[in-house]
C-alpha cells in the first residue's frame, strides 16, 4: 500500500495547504518536487532522526546547493539560540527569501523550524515531515510555531502555516514505544472532544493500533488530523473554539512542571489531565462517570498513566495553573465535558474548588 493513502486540506481562509498521509512518502520525489524545485532547500532535523531517515530523502532532496542542519535534541534546546544556529547557516550559505525549510522530526524540530521560517527575512516557506505520532496528529498541523523561554514554555512564537505536511507512517516503526503511547494520548483527547464514533473505534481497535497495523494507523491519523483541521479552519489564531484543544493541558502542564520537564512526557501528563477534567466535569457539570471509566480502561490498554505522580498534589498544581497563559482575569480557563464529544470552556475563579477536586481525584 505504498504511496499516499489520504489527502486532507487545511483552509484558513488566507492559507490553503495539503496534508498527505501514507507509506514511503519520504522517498516519493513526485510529492516534493512542486515544493522544492528551483529554490534553495535547508533540511532541519536531529541526529537520531537524520540517521534513520536522511538516506530516504537523499535521492531527491540532498542535491547540490541544498543543505542539512542537525539541531540538538530535547525540550531544553527548543530555544532562540537553536533558531540562531539555523539563521546563521541560512545567512552564511546565502539563502534568499525564496528558500524552503524542511522540518524532518518530532514536534520540537517542527516548532523550531516553523519559527525560524516565520522570522527569516520576514517569513519564508517551510514544509513539515513529522516523524513522531504527536507531531503527525497534532503539532505539524495548524501553524503554531515557537520556542521556549526560561520563564515559560512556548512563550515566544508565531502563527506560520506550512506549505504542506507529509505524514509517512513508516517513521513510527523507529519511534520509541513510550513516545508512541504519549502521542496516542493526544489522539484520545481529540476523540473525547469531538467524535464519539472515533472514541468507540479507538476502544475496538486499540490492539491493532499498538501493533502498528498500517491501515489502523492511517485511519487513526486521518481522523485525528481531520478533527484538528476542522478547528483550525474555524479559528486559526485561537480566539475561540481552538482553545478546546487544550482539554487536559492546563492540568497536564501543571503535572509536567511539578515533576520537572522531561520526567513525565507531555502526552502522559495530558492523559492524567483528561481524567482530572472528567472528574471535575462529573462534580460540576453532571458528566456521567462511566465516561471516565471508559477513558481509564483505554489509557490502561495504552499503558498510559492514570494516577497523579508521587509528589504532585492539588496545592502544588494550582500554583502552576494560576500562571497558565490561557487564563483570563482571575479565572483559570478549564476545558470540561458535558458528555462525550461535547466540550466547553469553563472559566473558574474558585481556585479552592479546583484544588479540592484534584485532591479528591488522588484519593479515589
Ligand atoms: N505546534 C503545536 O501546535 C504543538 C502541539 C503540540 C505539541 N507541540 C510541541 O511538540 C513538542 C513535543 O513533540 P514530540 O512529542 O514529537 O517530541 P520530540 O520532538 O522531542 O520527539 C520525541 C522524541 O522522539 C524522537 N523521535 C521522533 N521521531 C522519531 C522516529 N521516527 N524515530 C525515532 N525517534 C524519533 C525525537 O528525537 C525525540 O527524542 C513540544 O515541544 C510541544 O510543545 C506543539
mmCIF file of C-alpha atoms and ligand atoms in Angstrom:
data_model
loop_
_atom_site.group_PDB
_atom_site.id
_atom_site.type_symbol
_atom_site.label_atom_id
_atom_site.label_comp_id
_atom_site.label_asym_id
_atom_site.label_seq_id
_atom_site.Cartn_x
_atom_site.Cartn_y
_atom_site.Cartn_z
ATOM 1 C CA UNK A 1 0.000 0.000 0.000
ATOM 2 C CA UNK A 2 2.943 2.371 -0.556
ATOM 3 C CA UNK A 3 2.053 5.913 -1.521
ATOM 4 C CA UNK A 4 -0.476 8.477 -0.458
ATOM 5 C CA UNK A 5 -3.449 6.869 1.326
ATOM 6 C CA UNK A 6 -5.291 10.039 2.282
ATOM 7 C CA UNK A 7 -5.104 13.733 1.450
ATOM 8 C CA UNK A 8 -6.656 16.394 3.639
ATOM 9 C CA UNK A 9 -6.715 20.140 3.071
ATOM 10 C CA UNK A 10 -6.257 22.912 5.603
ATOM 11 C CA UNK A 11 -8.089 26.081 4.600
ATOM 12 C CA UNK A 12 -7.810 29.017 6.979
ATOM 13 C CA UNK A 13 -9.298 31.489 4.516
ATOM 14 C CA UNK A 14 -5.945 33.163 3.919
ATOM 15 C CA UNK A 15 -3.889 29.966 3.544
ATOM 16 C CA UNK A 16 -4.640 26.589 1.967
ATOM 17 C CA UNK A 17 -2.314 23.558 2.011
ATOM 18 C CA UNK A 18 -2.427 19.780 1.692
ATOM 19 C CA UNK A 19 -1.650 17.093 4.241
ATOM 20 C CA UNK A 20 -0.602 13.773 2.722
ATOM 21 C CA UNK A 21 -0.821 10.590 4.795
ATOM 22 C CA UNK A 22 0.646 7.283 3.667
ATOM 23 C CA UNK A 23 3.630 4.981 3.442
ATOM 24 C CA UNK A 24 7.067 5.566 1.908
ATOM 25 C CA UNK A 25 6.217 9.215 1.357
ATOM 26 C CA UNK A 26 9.670 10.452 2.354
ATOM 27 C CA UNK A 27 11.217 8.962 -0.779
ATOM 28 C CA UNK A 28 8.388 9.994 -3.105
ATOM 29 C CA UNK A 29 10.068 12.514 -5.373
ATOM 30 C CA UNK A 30 6.862 13.469 -7.176
ATOM 31 C CA UNK A 31 5.274 14.569 -3.907
ATOM 32 C CA UNK A 32 8.039 17.024 -3.098
ATOM 33 C CA UNK A 33 9.151 18.276 -6.496
ATOM 34 C CA UNK A 34 6.495 21.029 -6.706
ATOM 35 C CA UNK A 35 7.706 22.486 -3.418
ATOM 36 C CA UNK A 36 11.467 22.067 -3.842
ATOM 37 C CA UNK A 37 12.202 22.779 -7.499
ATOM 38 C CA UNK A 38 14.366 25.797 -8.352
ATOM 39 C CA UNK A 39 14.960 27.019 -4.828
ATOM 40 C CA UNK A 40 17.492 26.604 -2.047
ATOM 41 C CA UNK A 41 16.399 23.990 0.489
ATOM 42 C CA UNK A 42 17.578 23.543 4.075
ATOM 43 C CA UNK A 43 16.588 20.310 5.833
ATOM 44 C CA UNK A 44 16.414 20.659 9.622
ATOM 45 C CA UNK A 45 16.498 17.514 11.745
ATOM 46 C CA UNK A 46 18.210 15.972 14.746
ATOM 47 C CA UNK A 47 20.797 13.210 14.895
ATOM 48 C CA UNK A 48 18.686 10.110 15.688
ATOM 49 C CA UNK A 49 16.054 11.004 13.107
ATOM 50 C CA UNK A 50 18.526 12.063 10.425
ATOM 51 C CA UNK A 51 20.341 8.757 10.881
ATOM 52 C CA UNK A 52 17.173 6.787 10.126
ATOM 53 C CA UNK A 53 15.512 8.956 7.508
ATOM 54 C CA UNK A 54 18.017 11.165 5.721
ATOM 55 C CA UNK A 55 19.106 8.314 3.439
ATOM 56 C CA UNK A 56 15.498 8.013 2.301
ATOM 57 C CA UNK A 57 15.380 11.699 1.411
ATOM 58 C CA UNK A 58 18.804 11.752 -0.180
ATOM 59 C CA UNK A 59 17.960 10.939 -3.784
ATOM 60 C CA UNK A 60 15.656 13.860 -4.281
ATOM 61 C CA UNK A 61 16.363 16.411 -1.631
ATOM 62 C CA UNK A 62 20.026 16.470 -0.822
ATOM 63 C CA UNK A 63 21.069 17.858 -4.169
ATOM 64 C CA UNK A 64 23.756 20.407 -4.936
ATOM 65 C CA UNK A 65 23.049 23.737 -3.307
ATOM 66 C CA UNK A 66 20.842 22.240 -0.627
ATOM 67 C CA UNK A 67 21.917 21.726 2.951
ATOM 68 C CA UNK A 68 21.233 19.944 6.200
ATOM 69 C CA UNK A 69 21.474 21.192 9.756
ATOM 70 C CA UNK A 70 21.187 18.862 12.734
ATOM 71 C CA UNK A 71 19.910 20.623 15.826
ATOM 72 C CA UNK A 72 20.268 19.270 19.370
ATOM 73 C CA UNK A 73 17.508 17.023 20.758
ATOM 74 C CA UNK A 74 15.209 17.824 23.671
ATOM 75 C CA UNK A 75 12.920 20.472 25.112
ATOM 76 C CA UNK A 76 15.853 22.360 26.694
ATOM 77 C CA UNK A 77 17.158 23.090 23.188
ATOM 78 C CA UNK A 78 13.848 24.444 21.908
ATOM 79 C CA UNK A 79 15.262 27.942 22.256
ATOM 80 C CA UNK A 80 16.093 31.110 20.382
ATOM 81 C CA UNK A 81 19.759 30.109 20.346
ATOM 82 C CA UNK A 82 18.889 26.996 18.325
ATOM 83 C CA UNK A 83 16.979 29.254 15.913
ATOM 84 C CA UNK A 84 20.063 31.439 15.685
ATOM 85 C CA UNK A 85 22.091 28.385 14.595
ATOM 86 C CA UNK A 86 19.598 27.925 11.758
ATOM 87 C CA UNK A 87 19.601 31.612 10.749
ATOM 88 C CA UNK A 88 23.412 31.637 10.856
ATOM 89 C CA UNK A 89 23.500 28.643 8.493
ATOM 90 C CA UNK A 90 20.987 30.255 6.122
ATOM 91 C CA UNK A 91 22.811 33.585 6.026
ATOM 92 C CA UNK A 92 26.275 32.066 5.697
ATOM 93 C CA UNK A 93 25.099 29.928 2.759
ATOM 94 C CA UNK A 94 23.391 32.924 1.098
ATOM 95 C CA UNK A 95 19.837 31.585 1.244
ATOM 96 C CA UNK A 96 17.422 34.119 -0.238
ATOM 97 C CA UNK A 97 13.803 34.779 0.647
ATOM 98 C CA UNK A 98 12.564 32.185 -1.865
ATOM 99 C CA UNK A 99 14.242 29.370 0.023
ATOM 100 C CA UNK A 100 12.400 26.462 1.649
ATOM 101 C CA UNK A 101 12.970 24.998 5.107
ATOM 102 C CA UNK A 102 12.081 21.336 5.657
ATOM 103 C CA UNK A 103 11.324 20.081 9.190
ATOM 104 C CA UNK A 104 12.180 16.391 9.470
ATOM 105 C CA UNK A 105 11.445 15.255 13.029
ATOM 106 C CA UNK A 106 9.144 15.361 16.013
ATOM 107 C CA UNK A 107 7.225 18.307 17.413
ATOM 108 C CA UNK A 108 10.346 20.050 18.669
ATOM 109 C CA UNK A 109 12.051 20.112 15.261
ATOM 110 C CA UNK A 110 8.755 21.174 13.672
ATOM 111 C CA UNK A 111 8.078 24.029 16.112
ATOM 112 C CA UNK A 112 11.651 25.381 15.853
ATOM 113 C CA UNK A 113 11.780 25.091 12.058
ATOM 114 C CA UNK A 114 8.415 26.809 11.679
ATOM 115 C CA UNK A 115 9.503 29.679 13.884
ATOM 116 C CA UNK A 116 12.880 30.016 12.147
ATOM 117 C CA UNK A 117 10.975 30.154 8.831
ATOM 118 C CA UNK A 118 8.479 32.705 10.182
ATOM 119 C CA UNK A 119 11.313 35.097 11.082
ATOM 120 C CA UNK A 120 13.965 34.558 8.384
ATOM 121 C CA UNK A 121 13.818 37.526 6.017
ATOM 122 C CA UNK A 122 10.336 38.286 7.456
ATOM 123 C CA UNK A 123 8.982 34.883 6.546
ATOM 124 C CA UNK A 124 9.967 32.068 4.167
ATOM 125 C CA UNK A 125 8.198 28.841 3.213
ATOM 126 C CA UNK A 126 8.559 25.589 5.110
ATOM 127 C CA UNK A 127 7.165 22.076 4.927
ATOM 128 C CA UNK A 128 6.610 19.579 7.709
ATOM 129 C CA UNK A 129 7.735 15.934 7.595
ATOM 130 C CA UNK A 130 6.638 14.844 11.094
ATOM 131 C CA UNK A 131 8.167 11.643 12.454
ATOM 132 C CA UNK A 132 6.592 11.263 15.935
ATOM 133 C CA UNK A 133 2.926 10.365 16.406
ATOM 134 C CA UNK A 134 2.372 13.576 18.381
ATOM 135 C CA UNK A 135 3.799 15.667 15.561
ATOM 136 C CA UNK A 136 1.772 13.741 12.968
ATOM 137 C CA UNK A 137 -1.587 14.113 14.671
ATOM 138 C CA UNK A 138 -1.108 17.474 16.313
ATOM 139 C CA UNK A 139 1.876 19.811 16.158
ATOM 140 C CA UNK A 140 2.643 19.711 12.410
ATOM 141 C CA UNK A 141 -0.870 20.889 11.572
ATOM 142 C CA UNK A 142 -2.280 24.328 12.284
ATOM 143 C CA UNK A 143 0.686 26.679 12.070
ATOM 144 C CA UNK A 144 1.591 27.189 15.725
ATOM 145 C CA UNK A 145 5.378 27.584 15.829
ATOM 146 C CA UNK A 146 7.698 28.732 18.561
ATOM 147 C CA UNK A 147 10.357 28.184 21.172
ATOM 148 C CA UNK A 148 10.572 28.139 24.956
ATOM 149 C CA UNK A 149 11.766 30.988 27.187
ATOM 150 C CA UNK A 150 13.318 30.452 30.638
ATOM 151 C CA UNK A 151 10.123 31.964 32.070
ATOM 152 C CA UNK A 152 7.684 29.813 30.133
ATOM 153 C CA UNK A 153 7.136 27.037 27.590
ATOM 154 C CA UNK A 154 6.249 28.061 24.012
ATOM 155 C CA UNK A 155 6.174 31.716 25.083
ATOM 156 C CA UNK A 156 7.984 33.063 22.003
ATOM 157 C CA UNK A 157 6.332 32.153 18.731
ATOM 158 C CA UNK A 158 4.289 32.940 15.663
ATOM 159 C CA UNK A 159 1.426 31.571 13.628
ATOM 160 C CA UNK A 160 3.055 30.477 10.365
ATOM 161 C CA UNK A 161 1.363 27.834 8.238
ATOM 162 C CA UNK A 162 3.477 25.280 6.322
ATOM 163 C CA UNK A 163 3.227 24.824 2.542
ATOM 164 C CA UNK A 164 2.405 21.158 3.026
ATOM 165 C CA UNK A 165 2.648 18.312 5.521
ATOM 166 C CA UNK A 166 3.672 14.768 4.529
ATOM 167 C CA UNK A 167 2.984 12.124 7.179
ATOM 168 C CA UNK A 168 4.884 8.913 6.475
ATOM 169 C CA UNK A 169 3.587 6.202 8.830
ATOM 170 C CA UNK A 170 6.745 4.147 8.292
ATOM 171 C CA UNK A 171 8.606 6.531 10.598
ATOM 172 C CA UNK A 172 6.535 5.209 13.505
ATOM 173 C CA UNK A 173 8.411 1.890 13.347
ATOM 174 C CA UNK A 174 11.509 3.508 14.883
ATOM 175 C CA UNK A 175 9.717 5.836 17.292
ATOM 176 C CA UNK A 176 10.326 4.704 20.911
ATOM 177 C CA UNK A 177 7.210 2.929 22.251
ATOM 178 C CA UNK A 178 6.791 5.371 25.131
ATOM 179 C CA UNK A 179 6.764 8.299 22.678
ATOM 180 C CA UNK A 180 4.193 6.478 20.526
ATOM 181 C CA UNK A 181 1.896 5.969 23.517
ATOM 182 C CA UNK A 182 2.284 9.610 24.546
ATOM 183 C CA UNK A 183 1.110 10.589 21.052
ATOM 184 C CA UNK A 184 -1.914 8.318 21.485
ATOM 185 C CA UNK A 185 -2.992 10.421 24.464
ATOM 186 C CA UNK A 186 -3.476 13.405 22.114
ATOM 187 C CA UNK A 187 -5.492 11.212 19.736
ATOM 188 C CA UNK A 188 -7.739 10.047 22.569
ATOM 189 C CA UNK A 189 -8.156 13.680 23.638
ATOM 190 C CA UNK A 190 -9.389 14.602 20.136
ATOM 191 C CA UNK A 191 -11.946 11.786 20.181
ATOM 192 C CA UNK A 192 -13.146 12.792 23.655
ATOM 193 C CA UNK A 193 -13.622 16.366 22.485
ATOM 194 C CA UNK A 194 -15.269 15.930 19.133
ATOM 195 C CA UNK A 195 -16.077 12.430 17.925
ATOM 196 C CA UNK A 196 -17.923 9.698 19.850
ATOM 197 C CA UNK A 197 -17.686 7.213 16.935
ATOM 198 C CA UNK A 198 -13.931 7.707 16.800
ATOM 199 C CA UNK A 199 -13.716 7.067 20.563
ATOM 200 C CA UNK A 200 -15.657 3.791 20.048
ATOM 201 C CA UNK A 201 -13.327 2.906 17.164
ATOM 202 C CA UNK A 202 -10.262 3.509 19.334
ATOM 203 C CA UNK A 203 -11.652 1.212 22.032
ATOM 204 C CA UNK A 204 -12.319 -1.535 19.478
ATOM 205 C CA UNK A 205 -9.051 -1.215 17.559
ATOM 206 C CA UNK A 206 -6.512 -0.342 20.217
ATOM 207 C CA UNK A 207 -4.662 -3.679 19.942
ATOM 208 C CA UNK A 208 -4.173 -3.299 16.180
ATOM 209 C CA UNK A 209 -3.007 0.288 16.697
ATOM 210 C CA UNK A 210 -0.440 -0.761 19.295
ATOM 211 C CA UNK A 211 0.795 -3.459 16.862
ATOM 212 C CA UNK A 212 1.297 -0.632 14.299
ATOM 213 C CA UNK A 213 -1.192 -2.158 11.880
ATOM 214 C CA UNK A 214 -0.838 0.085 8.829
ATOM 215 C CA UNK A 215 -4.490 0.500 7.882
ATOM 216 C CA UNK A 216 -5.364 1.282 11.501
ATOM 217 C CA UNK A 217 -2.581 3.864 11.713
ATOM 218 C CA UNK A 218 -3.730 5.613 8.544
ATOM 219 C CA UNK A 219 -7.302 5.734 9.851
ATOM 220 C CA UNK A 220 -6.191 6.955 13.285
ATOM 221 C CA UNK A 221 -4.013 9.741 11.861
ATOM 222 C CA UNK A 222 -6.554 10.781 9.223
ATOM 223 C CA UNK A 223 -9.377 11.067 11.781
ATOM 224 C CA UNK A 224 -7.280 12.990 14.314
ATOM 225 C CA UNK A 225 -5.873 15.375 11.731
ATOM 226 C CA UNK A 226 -9.314 15.943 10.173
ATOM 227 C CA UNK A 227 -10.696 16.921 13.580
ATOM 228 C CA UNK A 228 -7.828 19.359 14.086
ATOM 229 C CA UNK A 229 -8.186 20.733 10.543
ATOM 230 C CA UNK A 230 -11.869 21.450 11.210
ATOM 231 C CA UNK A 231 -10.973 23.511 14.256
ATOM 232 C CA UNK A 232 -8.057 25.370 12.642
ATOM 233 C CA UNK A 233 -10.294 26.308 9.698
ATOM 234 C CA UNK A 234 -12.757 27.952 12.095
ATOM 235 C CA UNK A 235 -10.267 29.581 14.448
ATOM 236 C CA UNK A 236 -6.685 29.783 13.166
ATOM 237 C CA UNK A 237 -5.386 32.122 15.880
ATOM 238 C CA UNK A 238 -7.089 30.574 18.938
ATOM 239 C CA UNK A 239 -9.573 33.350 19.594
ATOM 240 C CA UNK A 240 -12.409 30.875 20.191
ATOM 241 C CA UNK A 241 -13.015 27.158 19.658
ATOM 242 C CA UNK A 242 -9.335 26.247 19.100
ATOM 243 C CA UNK A 243 -8.901 26.667 22.862
ATOM 244 C CA UNK A 244 -10.933 23.454 23.305
ATOM 245 C CA UNK A 245 -7.856 21.563 22.079
ATOM 246 C CA UNK A 246 -6.384 22.338 25.493
ATOM 247 C CA UNK A 247 -8.508 19.612 27.145
ATOM 248 C CA UNK A 248 -6.304 18.084 29.842
ATOM 249 C CA UNK A 249 -3.475 20.543 29.119
ATOM 250 C CA UNK A 250 -3.866 23.032 31.986
ATOM 251 C CA UNK A 251 -3.703 20.109 34.411
ATOM 252 C CA UNK A 252 -1.087 18.381 32.257
ATOM 253 C CA UNK A 253 1.307 21.343 32.170
ATOM 254 C CA UNK A 254 0.996 21.629 35.955
ATOM 255 C CA UNK A 255 1.913 17.939 36.346
ATOM 256 C CA UNK A 256 4.898 18.358 33.986
ATOM 257 C CA UNK A 257 6.008 21.422 35.916
ATOM 258 C CA UNK A 258 5.663 19.756 39.342
ATOM 259 C CA UNK A 259 7.637 16.725 38.180
ATOM 260 C CA UNK A 260 10.289 18.723 36.305
ATOM 261 C CA UNK A 261 10.076 18.889 32.499
ATOM 262 C CA UNK A 262 11.189 15.686 30.806
ATOM 263 C CA UNK A 263 10.318 13.264 33.649
ATOM 264 C CA UNK A 264 6.706 12.852 32.560
ATOM 265 C CA UNK A 265 6.160 13.066 28.800
ATOM 266 C CA UNK A 266 3.703 15.719 27.647
ATOM 267 C CA UNK A 267 1.194 13.134 26.374
ATOM 268 C CA UNK A 268 1.416 11.177 29.645
ATOM 269 C CA UNK A 269 0.591 14.336 31.600
ATOM 270 C CA UNK A 270 -2.281 15.114 29.200
ATOM 271 C CA UNK A 271 -3.696 11.607 29.807
ATOM 272 C CA UNK A 272 -3.919 12.267 33.559
ATOM 273 C CA UNK A 273 -5.147 15.802 32.815
ATOM 274 C CA UNK A 274 -8.071 14.436 30.768
ATOM 275 C CA UNK A 275 -9.067 12.200 33.691
ATOM 276 C CA UNK A 276 -8.932 15.190 36.058
ATOM 277 C CA UNK A 277 -11.064 17.200 33.616
ATOM 278 C CA UNK A 278 -13.598 14.332 33.541
ATOM 279 C CA UNK A 279 -13.695 14.183 37.339
ATOM 280 C CA UNK A 280 -14.219 17.966 37.631
ATOM 281 C CA UNK A 281 -16.914 17.730 34.925
ATOM 282 C CA UNK A 282 -18.707 14.995 36.886
ATOM 283 C CA UNK A 283 -18.737 17.116 40.047
ATOM 284 C CA UNK A 284 -19.718 20.441 38.478
ATOM 285 C CA UNK A 285 -21.494 19.637 35.190
ATOM 286 C CA UNK A 286 -23.009 16.245 35.909
ATOM 287 C CA UNK A 287 -20.889 14.319 33.384
ATOM 288 C CA UNK A 288 -21.727 10.607 33.514
ATOM 289 C CA UNK A 289 -18.876 8.892 35.454
ATOM 290 C CA UNK A 290 -18.992 5.956 33.010
ATOM 291 C CA UNK A 291 -17.007 8.076 30.521
ATOM 292 C CA UNK A 292 -14.110 8.369 32.980
ATOM 293 C CA UNK A 293 -14.198 4.592 33.469
ATOM 294 C CA UNK A 294 -14.042 4.060 29.690
ATOM 295 C CA UNK A 295 -11.184 6.529 29.424
ATOM 296 C CA UNK A 296 -9.318 4.852 32.277
ATOM 297 C CA UNK A 297 -9.646 1.470 30.564
ATOM 298 C CA UNK A 298 -8.391 2.826 27.238
ATOM 299 C CA UNK A 299 -5.421 4.583 28.862
ATOM 300 C CA UNK A 300 -4.607 1.382 30.752
ATOM 301 C CA UNK A 301 -4.574 -0.576 27.467
ATOM 302 C CA UNK A 302 -2.175 2.035 26.064
ATOM 303 C CA UNK A 303 -0.005 1.711 29.169
ATOM 304 C CA UNK A 304 -0.534 5.405 29.850
ATOM 305 C CA UNK A 305 -0.604 6.708 33.450
ATOM 306 C CA UNK A 306 -3.933 7.271 35.198
ATOM 307 C CA UNK A 307 -2.792 8.467 38.602
ATOM 308 C CA UNK A 308 -1.109 11.626 39.784
ATOM 309 C CA UNK A 309 2.631 11.006 40.169
ATOM 310 C CA UNK A 310 4.082 10.964 43.684
ATOM 311 C CA UNK A 311 4.881 14.431 44.947
ATOM 312 C CA UNK A 312 2.150 16.097 42.878
ATOM 313 C CA UNK A 313 -0.943 17.395 44.635
ATOM 314 C CA UNK A 314 -3.684 19.981 44.295
ATOM 315 C CA UNK A 315 -1.837 22.772 46.054
ATOM 316 C CA UNK A 316 1.360 22.390 44.008
ATOM 317 C CA UNK A 317 -0.534 22.050 40.740
ATOM 318 C CA UNK A 318 -2.668 25.091 41.452
ATOM 319 C CA UNK A 319 0.431 27.285 41.792
ATOM 320 C CA UNK A 320 1.367 26.434 38.201
ATOM 321 C CA UNK A 321 -2.204 26.544 36.917
ATOM 322 C CA UNK A 322 -2.510 30.137 38.163
ATOM 323 C CA UNK A 323 0.268 31.112 35.726
ATOM 324 C CA UNK A 324 -1.231 29.323 32.705
ATOM 325 C CA UNK A 325 -1.106 31.520 29.601
ATOM 326 C CA UNK A 326 -4.712 30.644 28.742
ATOM 327 C CA UNK A 327 -6.075 32.233 31.942
ATOM 328 C CA UNK A 328 -8.215 35.349 31.745
ATOM 329 C CA UNK A 329 -8.524 37.933 34.531
ATOM 330 C CA UNK A 330 -8.885 35.916 37.757
ATOM 331 C CA UNK A 331 -10.173 32.794 36.001
ATOM 332 C CA UNK A 332 -8.431 29.555 35.206
ATOM 333 C CA UNK A 333 -9.956 28.502 31.892
ATOM 334 C CA UNK A 334 -10.570 24.770 32.144
ATOM 335 C CA UNK A 335 -11.833 22.692 29.240
ATOM 336 C CA UNK A 336 -14.609 20.440 30.545
ATOM 337 C CA UNK A 337 -17.020 17.878 29.109
ATOM 338 C CA UNK A 338 -20.811 17.823 29.372
ATOM 339 C CA UNK A 339 -20.723 14.460 27.600
ATOM 340 C CA UNK A 340 -18.511 12.520 25.200
ATOM 341 C CA UNK A 341 -17.857 14.830 22.206
ATOM 342 C CA UNK A 342 -19.474 17.815 23.906
ATOM 343 C CA UNK A 343 -16.882 20.164 25.410
ATOM 344 C CA UNK A 344 -16.848 23.724 26.618
ATOM 345 C CA UNK A 345 -14.526 26.312 28.120
ATOM 346 C CA UNK A 346 -15.292 26.716 31.818
ATOM 347 C CA UNK A 347 -13.781 29.868 33.327
ATOM 348 C CA UNK A 348 -13.314 29.066 37.018
ATOM 349 C CA UNK A 349 -12.431 31.656 39.633
ATOM 350 C CA UNK A 350 -12.915 29.283 42.578
ATOM 351 C CA UNK A 351 -9.315 28.140 42.967
ATOM 352 C CA UNK A 352 -10.057 26.230 46.188
ATOM 353 C CA UNK A 353 -12.586 24.130 44.255
ATOM 354 C CA UNK A 354 -10.013 23.255 41.587
ATOM 355 C CA UNK A 355 -7.536 22.228 44.264
ATOM 356 C CA UNK A 356 -10.148 20.195 46.160
ATOM 357 C CA UNK A 357 -11.209 18.221 43.088
ATOM 358 C CA UNK A 358 -7.586 17.390 42.249
ATOM 359 C CA UNK A 359 -7.034 16.101 45.774
ATOM 360 C CA UNK A 360 -10.317 14.145 45.757
ATOM 361 C CA UNK A 361 -9.259 12.535 42.469
ATOM 362 C CA UNK A 362 -5.972 11.441 44.082
ATOM 363 C CA UNK A 363 -7.885 9.506 46.703
ATOM 364 C CA UNK A 364 -10.439 7.658 44.530
HETATM 365 N N1 LIG B 1 2.778 23.483 17.396
HETATM 366 C C1 LIG B 1 1.802 22.846 18.007
HETATM 367 O O1 LIG B 1 0.608 23.042 17.703
HETATM 368 C C2 LIG B 1 2.146 21.847 19.057
HETATM 369 C C3 LIG B 1 1.159 20.966 19.539
HETATM 370 C C4 LIG B 1 1.532 20.008 20.476
HETATM 371 C C5 LIG B 1 2.847 19.923 20.906
HETATM 372 N N2 LIG B 1 3.786 20.788 20.415
HETATM 373 C C6 LIG B 1 5.185 20.707 20.840
HETATM 374 O O2 LIG B 1 5.701 19.461 20.382
HETATM 375 C C7 LIG B 1 6.821 19.116 21.182
HETATM 376 C C8 LIG B 1 6.759 17.640 21.515
HETATM 377 O O3 LIG B 1 6.817 16.918 20.299
HETATM 378 P P1 LIG B 1 7.228 15.382 20.308
HETATM 379 O O4 LIG B 1 6.426 14.653 21.309
HETATM 380 O O5 LIG B 1 7.232 14.922 18.903
HETATM 381 O O6 LIG B 1 8.686 15.437 20.935
HETATM 382 P P2 LIG B 1 10.141 15.374 20.239
HETATM 383 O O7 LIG B 1 10.200 16.227 19.058
HETATM 384 O O8 LIG B 1 11.123 15.605 21.343
HETATM 385 O O9 LIG B 1 10.235 13.857 19.799
HETATM 386 C C9 LIG B 1 10.224 12.865 20.809
HETATM 387 C C10 LIG B 1 11.500 12.010 20.780
HETATM 388 O O10 LIG B 1 11.342 11.033 19.764
HETATM 389 C C11 LIG B 1 12.426 11.105 18.838
HETATM 390 N N3 LIG B 1 11.855 10.759 17.555
HETATM 391 C C12 LIG B 1 10.902 11.446 16.878
HETATM 392 N N4 LIG B 1 10.543 10.765 15.795
HETATM 393 C C13 LIG B 1 11.274 9.623 15.763
HETATM 394 C C14 LIG B 1 11.323 8.498 14.915
HETATM 395 N N5 LIG B 1 10.524 8.374 13.861
HETATM 396 N N6 LIG B 1 12.202 7.517 15.192
HETATM 397 C C15 LIG B 1 12.996 7.607 16.291
HETATM 398 N N7 LIG B 1 12.992 8.621 17.162
HETATM 399 C C16 LIG B 1 12.121 9.619 16.896
HETATM 400 C C17 LIG B 1 12.950 12.519 18.964
HETATM 401 O O11 LIG B 1 14.296 12.626 18.556
HETATM 402 C C18 LIG B 1 12.774 12.769 20.450
HETATM 403 O O12 LIG B 1 13.833 12.191 21.156
HETATM 404 C C19 LIG B 1 6.766 20.008 22.418
HETATM 405 O O13 LIG B 1 7.796 20.960 22.358
HETATM 406 C C20 LIG B 1 5.400 20.679 22.314
HETATM 407 O O14 LIG B 1 5.406 21.975 22.871
HETATM 408 C C21 LIG B 1 3.451 21.741 19.507
#
